[in-house]
Amino acid sequence: MVHSEQTWLTRESIAKTFGSASQSYDVSARLQRFSGKHLMPWLPKKNNLTVVDLGSGTGFFTDLLASSYERVIGLDISTQMLQFAKANRDKSIIWLEGDAHKLPLQDSSVDFIYSNLVIQWFDPLETAIKEMLRVLKPGGLIIFTTLVDGTLYELKSSWKQVDDDQHVIDFKTVNELNQLFNGPNSKLIEQKCQDIVLEYQNVIHLARELKGLGANHLAQKKNRGLSGKEKWFKMTEHYQDFLEPSGIYPATYKLFSGLVVKLNS
Ligand SMILES: C[S@@+](CC[C@H](N)C(=O)[O-])C[C@H]1O[C@@H](n2cnc3c(N)ncnc32)[C@H](O)[C@@H]1O
């Protein structure tokens, strides 16, 4: 039996991985586009607001926010993502390099935080939530999407039949998110969870999309026993159990959307 060897990701390695994806990201981010647009109905109607796009990536949604709000800040941990965004997006946007666990922003200075498919990388999430609540004004909002437990279950179970390594990151459960966002200083006032099934021509196509999304740091294991290539081949064989009649490979993403308010305390 191959023993599991968990490689915990440093924030620096997350920043690097996303950085190397910055050029390909905009063309491969089907899921991001869908989920980010999905949050639009929750956006405040007032315009004279200070907004932070937390984990702004290439700045696609920061740009949209800049067309509606007075002061928009795009904040990301990846220098390369920020460089790409700066060169391609609205010139009024303020770009900040920073870590969600230690936000370079003043207390009670932000009206709302928008964050699309980012918080699944935060560890510990508790610290990032504390920081978000610190920088929000009382009554301020966190409008976010993230992926929850059950995401990529086809890939996870196919790998499970090959070895015990962790190839897919652990996603929080809906229950855990409720516990984390409902506290003395905050309340999760709206939530929605839905399955998005994306289709792939083959598993290599799926792997390429995960890489384009910056999610390719899932497996960095030393190969023991079978070579990496053999393991990969075996995994793709097991993945065929999920094949649709049309020969398409499905991958399920469990998308959670939340609207959190900072309570006046
Ligand atoms: C999947 S991308 C989403 C980008 C963007 N929100 C969008 O919808 O297009 C995740 C982004 O989160 C950033 N990120 C990851 N961990 C972060 C952290 N601790 N602090 C700030 N940004 C982080 C990554 O650099 C990357 O740009």
PDB file of C-alpha atoms and ligand atoms in Angstrom, residues 11 14 18 25 32-33 53 55-57 61 75-78 81 98-101 116-118 121-122 213, ligand 1:
ATOM      1  CA  ARG A  11       0.980  30.768   0.478  1.00  0.00           C
ATOM      2  CA  ILE A  14      -0.154  29.175  -4.151  1.00  0.00           C
ATOM      3  CA  PHE A  18      -1.706  31.083  -9.842  1.00  0.00           C
ATOM      4  CA  TYR A  25      -6.556  31.658 -17.085  1.00  0.00           C
ATOM      5  CA  GLN A  32     -15.324  31.301 -12.762  1.00  0.00           C
ATOM      6  CA  ARG A  33     -17.342  33.264 -15.298  1.00  0.00           C
ATOM      7  CA  ASP A  53     -12.392  42.197  -5.086  1.00  0.00           C
ATOM      8  CA  GLY A  55      -8.432  37.300  -4.945  1.00  0.00           C
ATOM      9  CA  SER A  56      -9.077  39.377  -8.052  1.00  0.00           C
ATOM     10  CA  GLY A  57      -7.020  37.135 -10.394  1.00  0.00           C
ATOM     11  CA  PHE A  61     -14.877  40.912 -12.331  1.00  0.00           C
ATOM     12  CA  LEU A  75      -6.372  42.508  -4.164  1.00  0.00           C
ATOM     13  CA  ASP A  76      -4.423  39.351  -4.942  1.00  0.00           C
ATOM     14  CA  ILE A  77      -1.464  37.412  -3.567  1.00  0.00           C
ATOM     15  CA  SER A  78       0.017  36.772  -7.017  1.00  0.00           C
ATOM     16  CA  MET A  81      -1.987  38.034 -11.798  1.00  0.00           C
ATOM     17  CA  GLY A  98      -1.612  41.143  -0.311  1.00  0.00           C
ATOM     18  CA  ASP A  99      -2.685  38.093   1.594  1.00  0.00           C
ATOM     19  CA  ALA A 100      -6.280  37.582   2.711  1.00  0.00           C
ATOM     20  CA  HIS A 101      -4.970  36.368   6.068  1.00  0.00           C
ATOM     21  CA  ASN A 116     -15.317  34.706  -6.514  1.00  0.00           C
ATOM     22  CA  LEU A 117     -13.938  31.175  -6.109  1.00  0.00           C
ATOM     23  CA  VAL A 118     -11.056  32.122  -3.851  1.00  0.00           C
ATOM     24  CA  TRP A 121      -7.569  28.332  -0.787  1.00  0.00           C
ATOM     25  CA  PHE A 122      -7.640  30.150   2.563  1.00  0.00           C
ATOM     26  CA  LEU A 213      -7.436  27.690 -13.118  1.00  0.00           C
TER      27      LEU A 213
HETATM   28  C1  LIG B   1      -9.387  30.774  -9.047  1.00  0.00           C
HETATM   29  S1  LIG B   1      -8.715  32.377  -9.026  1.00  0.00           S
HETATM   30  C2  LIG B   1     -10.174  33.434  -9.067  1.00  0.00           C
HETATM   31  C3  LIG B   1      -9.872  34.803  -9.623  1.00  0.00           C
HETATM   32  C4  LIG B   1     -11.042  35.793  -9.718  1.00  0.00           C
HETATM   33  N1  LIG B   1     -11.733  35.932  -8.454  1.00  0.00           N
HETATM   34  C5  LIG B   1     -12.012  35.443 -10.834  1.00  0.00           C
HETATM   35  O1  LIG B   1     -13.145  35.087 -10.536  1.00  0.00           O
HETATM   36  O2  LIG B   1     -11.645  35.554 -12.007  1.00  0.00           O
HETATM   37  C6  LIG B   1      -8.153  32.509  -7.340  1.00  0.00           C
HETATM   38  C7  LIG B   1      -7.295  33.760  -7.071  1.00  0.00           C
HETATM   39  O3  LIG B   1      -7.126  33.853  -5.659  1.00  0.00           O
HETATM   40  C8  LIG B   1      -5.801  34.307  -5.384  1.00  0.00           C
HETATM   41  N2  LIG B   1      -5.445  33.911  -4.006  1.00  0.00           N
HETATM   42  C9  LIG B   1      -5.232  32.652  -3.516  1.00  0.00           C
HETATM   43  N3  LIG B   1      -4.910  32.694  -2.205  1.00  0.00           N
HETATM   44  C10 LIG B   1      -4.941  34.023  -1.844  1.00  0.00           C
HETATM   45  C11 LIG B   1      -4.705  34.721  -0.611  1.00  0.00           C
HETATM   46  N4  LIG B   1      -4.351  34.070   0.510  1.00  0.00           N
HETATM   47  N5  LIG B   1      -4.836  36.068  -0.594  1.00  0.00           N
HETATM   48  C12 LIG B   1      -5.178  36.756  -1.721  1.00  0.00           C
HETATM   49  N6  LIG B   1      -5.399  36.155  -2.924  1.00  0.00           N
HETATM   50  C13 LIG B   1      -5.285  34.804  -2.983  1.00  0.00           C
HETATM   51  C14 LIG B   1      -4.962  33.610  -6.455  1.00  0.00           C
HETATM   52  O4  LIG B   1      -3.718  34.249  -6.647  1.00  0.00           O
HETATM   53  C15 LIG B   1      -5.900  33.711  -7.679  1.00  0.00           C
HETATM   54  O5  LIG B   1      -5.669  34.868  -8.434  1.00  0.00           O
END
